[in-house]
Structure formats: structure tokens, C-alpha cells
mmCIF file of C-alpha atoms and ligand atoms in Angstrom:
data_model
loop_
_atom_site.group_PDB
_atom_site.id
_atom_site.type_symbol
_atom_site.label_atom_id
_atom_site.label_comp_id
_atom_site.label_asym_id
_atom_site.label_seq_id
_atom_site.Cartn_x
_atom_site.Cartn_y
_atom_site.Cartn_z
ATOM 1 C CA UNK A 1 127.964 51.538 151.262
ATOM 2 C CA UNK A 2 128.546 53.228 148.074
ATOM 3 C CA UNK A 3 128.485 56.954 147.535
ATOM 4 C CA UNK A 4 125.764 56.674 144.749
ATOM 5 C CA UNK A 5 123.764 59.817 144.376
ATOM 6 C CA UNK A 6 120.153 58.670 145.085
ATOM 7 C CA UNK A 7 118.784 61.912 143.913
ATOM 8 C CA UNK A 8 118.851 60.459 140.514
ATOM 9 C CA UNK A 9 116.379 57.726 141.773
ATOM 10 C CA UNK A 10 114.154 60.521 143.011
ATOM 11 C CA UNK A 11 114.234 62.486 139.719
ATOM 12 C CA UNK A 12 113.683 59.110 137.818
ATOM 13 C CA UNK A 13 110.709 58.147 139.841
ATOM 14 C CA UNK A 14 109.263 61.521 139.168
ATOM 15 C CA UNK A 15 109.891 61.461 135.442
ATOM 16 C CA UNK A 16 108.327 57.969 135.375
ATOM 17 C CA UNK A 17 105.121 59.149 136.837
ATOM 18 C CA UNK A 18 104.764 62.002 134.297
ATOM 19 C CA UNK A 19 105.939 59.971 131.388
ATOM 20 C CA UNK A 20 103.502 57.187 132.126
ATOM 21 C CA UNK A 21 100.644 59.861 132.168
ATOM 22 C CA UNK A 22 101.704 61.626 129.097
ATOM 23 C CA UNK A 23 103.340 59.317 126.741
ATOM 24 C CA UNK A 24 101.526 55.831 125.638
ATOM 25 C CA UNK A 25 103.710 53.035 124.929
ATOM 26 C CA UNK A 26 104.014 52.380 121.210
ATOM 27 C CA UNK A 27 102.587 48.768 121.470
ATOM 28 C CA UNK A 28 99.732 50.263 122.971
ATOM 29 C CA UNK A 29 99.418 52.938 120.100
ATOM 30 C CA UNK A 30 99.764 50.151 117.680
ATOM 31 C CA UNK A 31 97.024 47.829 119.383
ATOM 32 C CA UNK A 32 94.725 50.806 119.263
ATOM 33 C CA UNK A 33 95.463 51.607 115.569
ATOM 34 C CA UNK A 34 95.155 47.880 114.576
ATOM 35 C CA UNK A 35 91.784 47.790 116.485
ATOM 36 C CA UNK A 36 90.765 50.969 114.651
ATOM 37 C CA UNK A 37 91.433 49.066 111.226
ATOM 38 C CA UNK A 38 89.912 45.854 112.387
ATOM 39 C CA UNK A 39 86.620 47.256 113.923
ATOM 40 C CA UNK A 40 83.652 46.609 111.539
ATOM 41 C CA UNK A 41 81.089 48.649 113.433
ATOM 42 C CA UNK A 42 80.825 52.475 112.292
ATOM 43 C CA UNK A 43 80.162 53.587 115.789
ATOM 44 C CA UNK A 44 82.920 51.582 117.432
ATOM 45 C CA UNK A 45 85.330 52.763 114.762
ATOM 46 C CA UNK A 46 84.650 56.399 115.349
ATOM 47 C CA UNK A 47 85.372 55.824 119.160
ATOM 48 C CA UNK A 48 88.929 54.260 118.444
ATOM 49 C CA UNK A 49 89.431 57.468 116.165
ATOM 50 C CA UNK A 50 88.741 59.681 119.123
ATOM 51 C CA UNK A 51 91.148 57.534 121.401
ATOM 52 C CA UNK A 52 93.951 57.987 118.814
ATOM 53 C CA UNK A 53 93.312 61.500 118.517
ATOM 54 C CA UNK A 54 93.283 61.794 122.343
ATOM 55 C CA UNK A 55 96.789 60.369 122.207
ATOM 56 C CA UNK A 56 97.771 62.799 119.564
ATOM 57 C CA UNK A 57 96.667 65.772 121.504
ATOM 58 C CA UNK A 58 98.356 64.524 124.589
ATOM 59 C CA UNK A 59 101.595 64.263 122.530
ATOM 60 C CA UNK A 60 101.241 67.640 120.823
ATOM 61 C CA UNK A 61 100.345 69.529 124.326
ATOM 62 C CA UNK A 62 102.535 67.417 126.319
ATOM 63 C CA UNK A 63 99.726 66.856 128.773
ATOM 64 C CA UNK A 64 97.905 63.882 130.302
ATOM 65 C CA UNK A 65 96.062 61.155 128.303
ATOM 66 C CA UNK A 66 93.426 60.898 130.958
ATOM 67 C CA UNK A 67 92.385 62.983 133.955
ATOM 68 C CA UNK A 68 92.850 60.143 136.370
ATOM 69 C CA UNK A 69 96.355 60.218 137.449
ATOM 70 C CA UNK A 70 95.708 56.897 139.383
ATOM 71 C CA UNK A 71 97.653 55.449 142.178
ATOM 72 C CA UNK A 72 101.317 55.037 141.743
ATOM 73 C CA UNK A 73 102.884 51.582 141.400
ATOM 74 C CA UNK A 74 106.594 51.092 140.992
ATOM 75 C CA UNK A 75 107.823 47.357 140.085
ATOM 76 C CA UNK A 76 111.577 47.541 141.085
ATOM 77 C CA UNK A 77 114.091 44.955 139.868
ATOM 78 C CA UNK A 78 117.280 45.272 141.933
ATOM 79 C CA UNK A 79 120.608 43.798 140.163
ATOM 80 C CA UNK A 80 122.701 42.066 142.485
ATOM 81 C CA UNK A 81 125.729 43.286 140.666
ATOM 82 C CA UNK A 82 125.782 46.690 142.624
ATOM 83 C CA UNK A 83 125.262 47.339 146.447
ATOM 84 C CA UNK A 84 121.949 49.204 145.971
ATOM 85 C CA UNK A 85 120.168 50.683 149.371
ATOM 86 C CA UNK A 86 116.703 49.301 148.920
ATOM 87 C CA UNK A 87 115.176 51.432 151.824
ATOM 88 C CA UNK A 88 116.692 54.602 150.204
ATOM 89 C CA UNK A 89 115.343 53.491 146.755
ATOM 90 C CA UNK A 90 111.787 53.001 148.189
ATOM 91 C CA UNK A 91 112.145 56.529 149.987
ATOM 92 C CA UNK A 92 113.390 58.448 146.849
ATOM 93 C CA UNK A 93 110.755 56.825 144.516
ATOM 94 C CA UNK A 94 108.033 57.819 146.971
ATOM 95 C CA UNK A 95 109.467 61.249 146.873
ATOM 96 C CA UNK A 96 109.664 61.188 143.083
ATOM 97 C CA UNK A 97 106.049 60.441 143.138
ATOM 98 C CA UNK A 98 105.219 63.374 145.459
ATOM 99 C CA UNK A 99 107.346 65.827 143.448
ATOM 100 C CA UNK A 100 105.578 64.668 140.095
ATOM 101 C CA UNK A 101 102.323 65.471 141.382
ATOM 102 C CA UNK A 102 103.343 68.902 142.909
ATOM 103 C CA UNK A 103 105.543 70.134 140.230
ATOM 104 C CA UNK A 104 103.865 68.888 137.008
ATOM 105 C CA UNK A 105 101.147 69.521 138.635
ATOM 106 C CA UNK A 106 98.337 67.033 138.511
ATOM 107 C CA UNK A 107 95.624 65.792 140.692
ATOM 108 C CA UNK A 108 96.818 63.621 143.663
ATOM 109 C CA UNK A 109 94.289 60.712 143.660
ATOM 110 C CA UNK A 110 95.333 59.038 146.919
ATOM 111 C CA UNK A 111 93.133 59.544 150.097
ATOM 112 C CA UNK A 112 92.637 58.229 153.430
ATOM 113 C CA UNK A 113 90.301 55.232 153.166
ATOM 114 C CA UNK A 114 88.285 56.482 156.375
ATOM 115 C CA UNK A 115 88.268 60.373 156.519
ATOM 116 C CA UNK A 116 88.786 60.676 152.624
ATOM 117 C CA UNK A 117 91.186 63.486 153.191
ATOM 118 C CA UNK A 118 93.244 63.766 150.102
ATOM 119 C CA UNK A 119 96.919 64.987 150.814
ATOM 120 C CA UNK A 120 97.189 65.916 147.162
ATOM 121 C CA UNK A 121 100.557 63.965 146.961
ATOM 122 C CA UNK A 122 99.476 60.945 145.240
ATOM 123 C CA UNK A 123 101.151 58.843 148.178
ATOM 124 C CA UNK A 124 100.114 58.221 151.812
ATOM 125 C CA UNK A 125 99.883 55.142 154.071
ATOM 126 C CA UNK A 126 101.664 52.282 152.184
ATOM 127 C CA UNK A 127 101.460 54.186 149.042
ATOM 128 C CA UNK A 128 103.157 53.940 146.376
ATOM 129 C CA UNK A 129 102.480 50.438 145.906
ATOM 130 C CA UNK A 130 106.022 48.658 145.501
ATOM 131 C CA UNK A 131 106.897 45.376 144.155
ATOM 132 C CA UNK A 132 110.455 44.415 144.737
ATOM 133 C CA UNK A 133 112.610 41.796 143.050
ATOM 134 C CA UNK A 134 116.117 40.781 142.794
ATOM 135 C CA UNK A 135 117.878 39.649 139.646
ATOM 136 C CA UNK A 136 121.076 38.183 138.988
ATOM 137 C CA UNK A 137 123.708 39.120 136.098
ATOM 138 C CA UNK A 138 122.512 42.879 136.289
ATOM 139 C CA UNK A 139 123.958 46.020 138.186
ATOM 140 C CA UNK A 140 121.219 48.178 137.280
ATOM 141 C CA UNK A 141 118.066 49.334 139.021
ATOM 142 C CA UNK A 142 114.947 48.645 136.713
ATOM 143 C CA UNK A 143 111.907 50.598 137.659
ATOM 144 C CA UNK A 144 108.576 50.017 135.862
ATOM 145 C CA UNK A 145 106.040 52.608 136.784
ATOM 146 C CA UNK A 146 102.201 51.876 136.328
ATOM 147 C CA UNK A 147 99.705 54.478 137.396
ATOM 148 C CA UNK A 148 96.412 52.627 138.201
ATOM 149 C CA UNK A 149 93.210 54.664 137.628
ATOM 150 C CA UNK A 150 90.024 53.822 139.568
ATOM 151 C CA UNK A 151 87.673 52.824 136.831
ATOM 152 C CA UNK A 152 89.689 49.792 135.876
ATOM 153 C CA UNK A 153 91.033 49.202 139.267
ATOM 154 C CA UNK A 154 87.381 48.997 140.735
ATOM 155 C CA UNK A 155 86.728 46.105 138.485
ATOM 156 C CA UNK A 156 89.346 43.881 139.939
ATOM 157 C CA UNK A 157 88.273 40.414 141.260
ATOM 158 C CA UNK A 158 89.986 37.435 142.929
ATOM 159 C CA UNK A 159 88.521 34.044 143.693
ATOM 160 C CA UNK A 160 89.773 30.882 145.147
ATOM 161 C CA UNK A 161 88.952 27.904 143.203
ATOM 162 C CA UNK A 162 89.899 24.155 144.032
ATOM 163 C CA UNK A 163 91.446 21.835 141.722
ATOM 164 C CA UNK A 164 88.066 19.913 141.252
ATOM 165 C CA UNK A 165 86.496 22.907 139.776
ATOM 166 C CA UNK A 166 88.728 22.565 136.653
ATOM 167 C CA UNK A 167 90.384 24.955 134.543
ATOM 168 C CA UNK A 168 87.259 26.039 132.743
ATOM 169 C CA UNK A 169 85.906 27.543 136.031
ATOM 170 C CA UNK A 170 88.715 29.925 135.925
ATOM 171 C CA UNK A 171 88.332 30.867 132.395
ATOM 172 C CA UNK A 172 84.641 31.332 132.865
ATOM 173 C CA UNK A 173 85.510 33.531 136.073
ATOM 174 C CA UNK A 174 87.682 35.753 133.810
ATOM 175 C CA UNK A 175 84.813 36.135 131.261
ATOM 176 C CA UNK A 176 82.182 36.781 133.736
ATOM 177 C CA UNK A 177 84.444 39.328 135.343
ATOM 178 C CA UNK A 178 84.817 41.055 132.144
ATOM 179 C CA UNK A 179 81.144 40.846 131.267
ATOM 180 C CA UNK A 180 80.176 42.420 134.717
ATOM 181 C CA UNK A 181 82.714 45.122 134.424
ATOM 182 C CA UNK A 182 81.086 46.541 131.231
ATOM 183 C CA UNK A 183 81.820 49.883 130.312
ATOM 184 C CA UNK A 184 83.464 50.854 133.737
ATOM 185 C CA UNK A 185 87.177 49.967 132.979
ATOM 186 C CA UNK A 186 87.041 52.116 129.792
ATOM 187 C CA UNK A 187 87.600 49.256 127.517
ATOM 188 C CA UNK A 188 89.167 47.975 125.370
ATOM 189 C CA UNK A 189 92.276 47.436 127.471
ATOM 190 C CA UNK A 190 94.595 44.593 128.622
ATOM 191 C CA UNK A 191 93.013 41.986 130.804
ATOM 192 C CA UNK A 192 95.759 40.912 133.403
ATOM 193 C CA UNK A 193 95.045 37.598 134.696
ATOM 194 C CA UNK A 194 96.964 35.609 137.574
ATOM 195 C CA UNK A 195 96.524 31.955 138.189
ATOM 196 C CA UNK A 196 98.079 29.856 140.743
ATOM 197 C CA UNK A 197 100.021 30.948 143.707
ATOM 198 C CA UNK A 198 98.226 32.106 147.153
ATOM 199 C CA UNK A 199 95.314 34.695 147.336
ATOM 200 C CA UNK A 200 97.846 37.475 147.648
ATOM 201 C CA UNK A 201 100.535 36.235 145.045
ATOM 202 C CA UNK A 202 97.555 35.478 142.478
ATOM 203 C CA UNK A 203 96.398 39.259 142.761
ATOM 204 C CA UNK A 204 99.938 40.560 142.309
ATOM 205 C CA UNK A 205 100.410 38.234 139.249
ATOM 206 C CA UNK A 206 97.359 39.811 137.536
ATOM 207 C CA UNK A 207 98.690 43.333 138.135
ATOM 208 C CA UNK A 208 102.130 42.198 136.711
ATOM 209 C CA UNK A 209 100.121 40.905 133.644
ATOM 210 C CA UNK A 210 98.649 44.357 132.900
ATOM 211 C CA UNK A 211 102.236 45.707 132.532
ATOM 212 C CA UNK A 212 103.478 43.439 129.854
ATOM 213 C CA UNK A 213 103.725 44.904 126.311
ATOM 214 C CA UNK A 214 100.576 44.216 124.459
ATOM 215 C CA UNK A 215 100.439 40.947 123.047
ATOM 216 C CA UNK A 216 103.477 39.623 124.350
ATOM 217 C CA UNK A 217 102.557 35.937 125.021
ATOM 218 C CA UNK A 218 103.321 33.963 128.043
ATOM 219 C CA UNK A 219 106.269 31.763 127.297
ATOM 220 C CA UNK A 220 104.447 28.620 128.211
ATOM 221 C CA UNK A 221 102.423 27.616 125.041
ATOM 222 C CA UNK A 222 99.689 26.158 126.969
ATOM 223 C CA UNK A 223 99.187 29.351 128.765
ATOM 224 C CA UNK A 224 99.739 31.412 125.537
ATOM 225 C CA UNK A 225 96.801 29.346 124.002
ATOM 226 C CA UNK A 226 94.672 30.274 126.865
ATOM 227 C CA UNK A 227 95.478 33.776 126.428
ATOM 228 C CA UNK A 228 94.240 33.669 122.801
ATOM 229 C CA UNK A 229 91.156 31.678 123.551
ATOM 230 C CA UNK A 230 90.079 34.256 126.299
ATOM 231 C CA UNK A 231 90.692 37.129 124.052
ATOM 232 C CA UNK A 232 88.447 35.659 121.454
ATOM 233 C CA UNK A 233 85.977 34.667 124.014
ATOM 234 C CA UNK A 234 86.161 38.428 125.384
ATOM 235 C CA UNK A 235 86.002 40.102 121.869
ATOM 236 C CA UNK A 236 82.982 37.931 121.071
ATOM 237 C CA UNK A 237 80.976 39.572 123.941
ATOM 238 C CA UNK A 238 80.343 42.731 121.558
ATOM 239 C CA UNK A 239 80.837 44.851 124.760
ATOM 240 C CA UNK A 240 83.116 47.081 122.484
ATOM 241 C CA UNK A 241 85.071 50.127 123.100
ATOM 242 C CA UNK A 242 83.834 52.219 126.173
ATOM 243 C CA UNK A 243 81.219 49.608 126.425
ATOM 244 C CA UNK A 244 79.125 51.168 123.484
ATOM 245 C CA UNK A 245 79.090 47.869 121.281
ATOM 246 C CA UNK A 246 81.923 46.489 118.859
ATOM 247 C CA UNK A 247 83.991 43.864 117.642
ATOM 248 C CA UNK A 248 87.119 44.760 119.889
ATOM 249 C CA UNK A 249 86.791 44.690 123.716
ATOM 250 C CA UNK A 250 90.244 43.906 124.773
ATOM 251 C CA UNK A 251 93.558 44.665 123.396
ATOM 252 C CA UNK A 252 94.834 41.617 124.970
ATOM 253 C CA UNK A 253 94.755 39.098 127.562
ATOM 254 C CA UNK A 254 97.965 38.532 129.507
ATOM 255 C CA UNK A 255 98.403 35.566 132.058
ATOM 256 C CA UNK A 256 101.003 35.242 134.792
ATOM 257 C CA UNK A 257 101.274 32.040 136.578
ATOM 258 C CA UNK A 258 102.696 30.425 139.630
ATOM 259 C CA UNK A 259 102.638 27.063 141.335
ATOM 260 C CA UNK A 260 100.182 26.743 143.857
ATOM 261 C CA UNK A 261 99.000 24.465 146.811
ATOM 262 C CA UNK A 262 97.736 20.860 145.826
ATOM 263 C CA UNK A 263 94.138 21.821 146.861
ATOM 264 C CA UNK A 264 94.052 25.380 145.680
ATOM 265 C CA UNK A 265 93.543 27.084 142.229
ATOM 266 C CA UNK A 266 93.235 30.790 142.621
ATOM 267 C CA UNK A 267 92.376 32.989 139.785
ATOM 268 C CA UNK A 268 92.582 37.007 139.741
ATOM 269 C CA UNK A 269 91.675 39.610 137.199
ATOM 270 C CA UNK A 270 93.096 43.061 137.018
ATOM 271 C CA UNK A 271 91.780 45.204 134.199
ATOM 272 C CA UNK A 272 93.745 47.917 132.417
ATOM 273 C CA UNK A 273 91.983 50.481 130.547
ATOM 274 C CA UNK A 274 92.485 51.597 126.905
ATOM 275 C CA UNK A 275 95.332 53.892 127.856
ATOM 276 C CA UNK A 276 97.278 51.118 129.236
ATOM 277 C CA UNK A 277 99.905 53.449 130.724
ATOM 278 C CA UNK A 278 103.485 52.542 131.901
ATOM 279 C CA UNK A 279 106.958 53.798 131.768
ATOM 280 C CA UNK A 280 110.295 52.215 132.230
ATOM 281 C CA UNK A 281 113.615 53.284 133.253
ATOM 282 C CA UNK A 282 116.979 51.458 133.982
ATOM 283 C CA UNK A 283 119.375 53.265 136.423
ATOM 284 C CA UNK A 284 122.970 52.416 136.247
ATOM 285 C CA UNK A 285 125.677 52.615 139.011
ATOM 286 C CA UNK A 286 127.593 55.291 136.817
ATOM 287 C CA UNK A 287 124.711 57.558 137.137
ATOM 288 C CA UNK A 288 123.215 56.972 133.637
ATOM 289 C CA UNK A 289 119.416 56.577 133.181
ATOM 290 C CA UNK A 290 117.857 54.776 130.100
ATOM 291 C CA UNK A 291 114.223 55.376 129.717
ATOM 292 C CA UNK A 292 111.636 53.280 127.792
ATOM 293 C CA UNK A 293 108.363 51.539 128.147
HETATM 294 S S1 LIG B 1 89.478 53.655 133.856
HETATM 295 FE FE1 LIG B 1 91.332 54.363 132.856
HETATM 296 S S2 LIG B 1 90.836 55.742 130.920
HETATM 297 FE FE2 LIG B 1 88.937 55.403 132.303
HETATM 298 S S3 LIG B 1 89.033 57.318 133.515
HETATM 299 FE FE3 LIG B 1 90.185 55.717 134.786
HETATM 300 S S4 LIG B 1 92.139 56.014 134.111
HETATM 301 FE FE4 LIG B 1 90.868 57.127 132.569
#
């Protein structure tokens, strides 16, 4: 076992939570500014102006963009070029989330599902949510932190289709989910879609899809085409920013896919709200940390 100092991972886990809540990624800022320019309805334009002002105020005061600090999700890629202790990484990131909540301080949003007792730590039984992956040709630990607020998370949906339903059934499901969600997820955010896999994998894919930079297309041209088609269909609903009517209901549709069973065709939708918050860091074996989005 290496003598790597894992307090660095804890500090990074803490910083990432705070950064994600306070500093909106540049691609999201650009998408909101573009939406403001493009929006033709005066009321909706005014809402975009307020959103952009909200981001500026958060920058100026170094404060939260939204009061819902969400549940912490850490998506971790472990480089195989270094002997990382995965259990230690998990423990330290959990402590980082607790410290962010207490030291910033901000509201802890986690609670016991039955008693509703809130430990005011943002963590708890099986929280934070962790996605671990392993990558070759890298020695760093790449951590992507996504705080997930309830307004958007409550609108998540998954459905098991069969191949005979056809791909149009999946597209309709995505569109119907957005229409039913209305104003609840604080639109216009990113619509994350998972297609393929199993019931659990497809749900995870939808969550990974919301963490992709705005407008970065799926590398498969057929899937990328479907992203554009769904974006156009969703924006044509007229739901608009904050559900109050307008041209822009989503900043982007991102689809992540997986092979599935010959008699399955699952689809999942995970909506991200207009402050599509995320923060990324790469921790290197020499103790250096590179922050990004
Ligand atoms: S849905 Fe998003 S923007 Fe709306 S209150 Fe929740 S975290 Fe904030």
C-alpha cells in the first residue's frame, strides 16, 4: 500500500461540493446566455435575465446559486496506473461532504426515509451516491461531483419497453415525462436520457447524461441525431423557463446508451434544473489537484 495522504481526497471532496453549489460551469453559463439571446417571448427573456443575474450574485458573494444543496453524488474514475485504496477514497469523500455541509455551512438535505430525521450532514445510509469506474492509461483519481436537488430529481422516470414497442415509444416517453414535469424541475435544464441496459443501469445512464457538458453530443451520430430531435420536440412544447411559457424548455438533451437484452428496451429520464451544477477534480499520486468542471 502506498503512503499517499488521503486527507487530500477528503479536502477535494469538500471543495467539490462547495464549488458545485457556488460556481456554475462555463458551458451552462454560455447556454443560459444563448437562451436569453434566442428567447422571443418578453416574459421568458426576463426570467433568463434573472437567472443570469442570480449566477452573477452567487459569483460576487461567493454564495449558493440555489438553496437546495441537493444530495451529493460522486462519480469516480480510478486510474489503474496507481495503487488507489478504493475503500479509503469512499470514506474520505463521504467525510468531505460532511465537512462541506458543516464548515461552509449549508443546509444538509439528506434525511431518513421513514423517520425523516435530518442528520444535517448531507450524508447517511448509502449516501453519498457513488459511481466507481476504472480506467487504463491514467494514474489519477478523477472525481465528478453532482449535487442533485429534489425539484428535478422528483421528476425522474424509468420504463421497461420491449423491442416491439419501437424506438418512437422511447422518444414519446421522454417527451411525455418532460411535459408532465412542467415547472417542477425549474426548467430549462439538461434532460438526461438513458437507453438500453437493465432497469438499474438505464437509470444510472440517465444520471451520467445530465453530468455531460451542455451540448456535447453523443459520439454515435444516430444517437446524436435523436438528441437534436428530442431537443426540438421539447422546446416546441412552449413550457419555457420556470414553466411560465417560452421558446426554451431545455438547454440540451443528452442520451447515454448501453447494449441491452434481446427482449428489453428500457428508457430512463433524469432531469437537471437550470443551474446544472457540477464540479470536477483530478487528484494525482504526487499530491497535486486540478479543479475543473
Ligand atoms: S429543482 Fe434545481 S433550481 Fe429548482 S429548487 Fe431544486 S435544485 Fe434549485
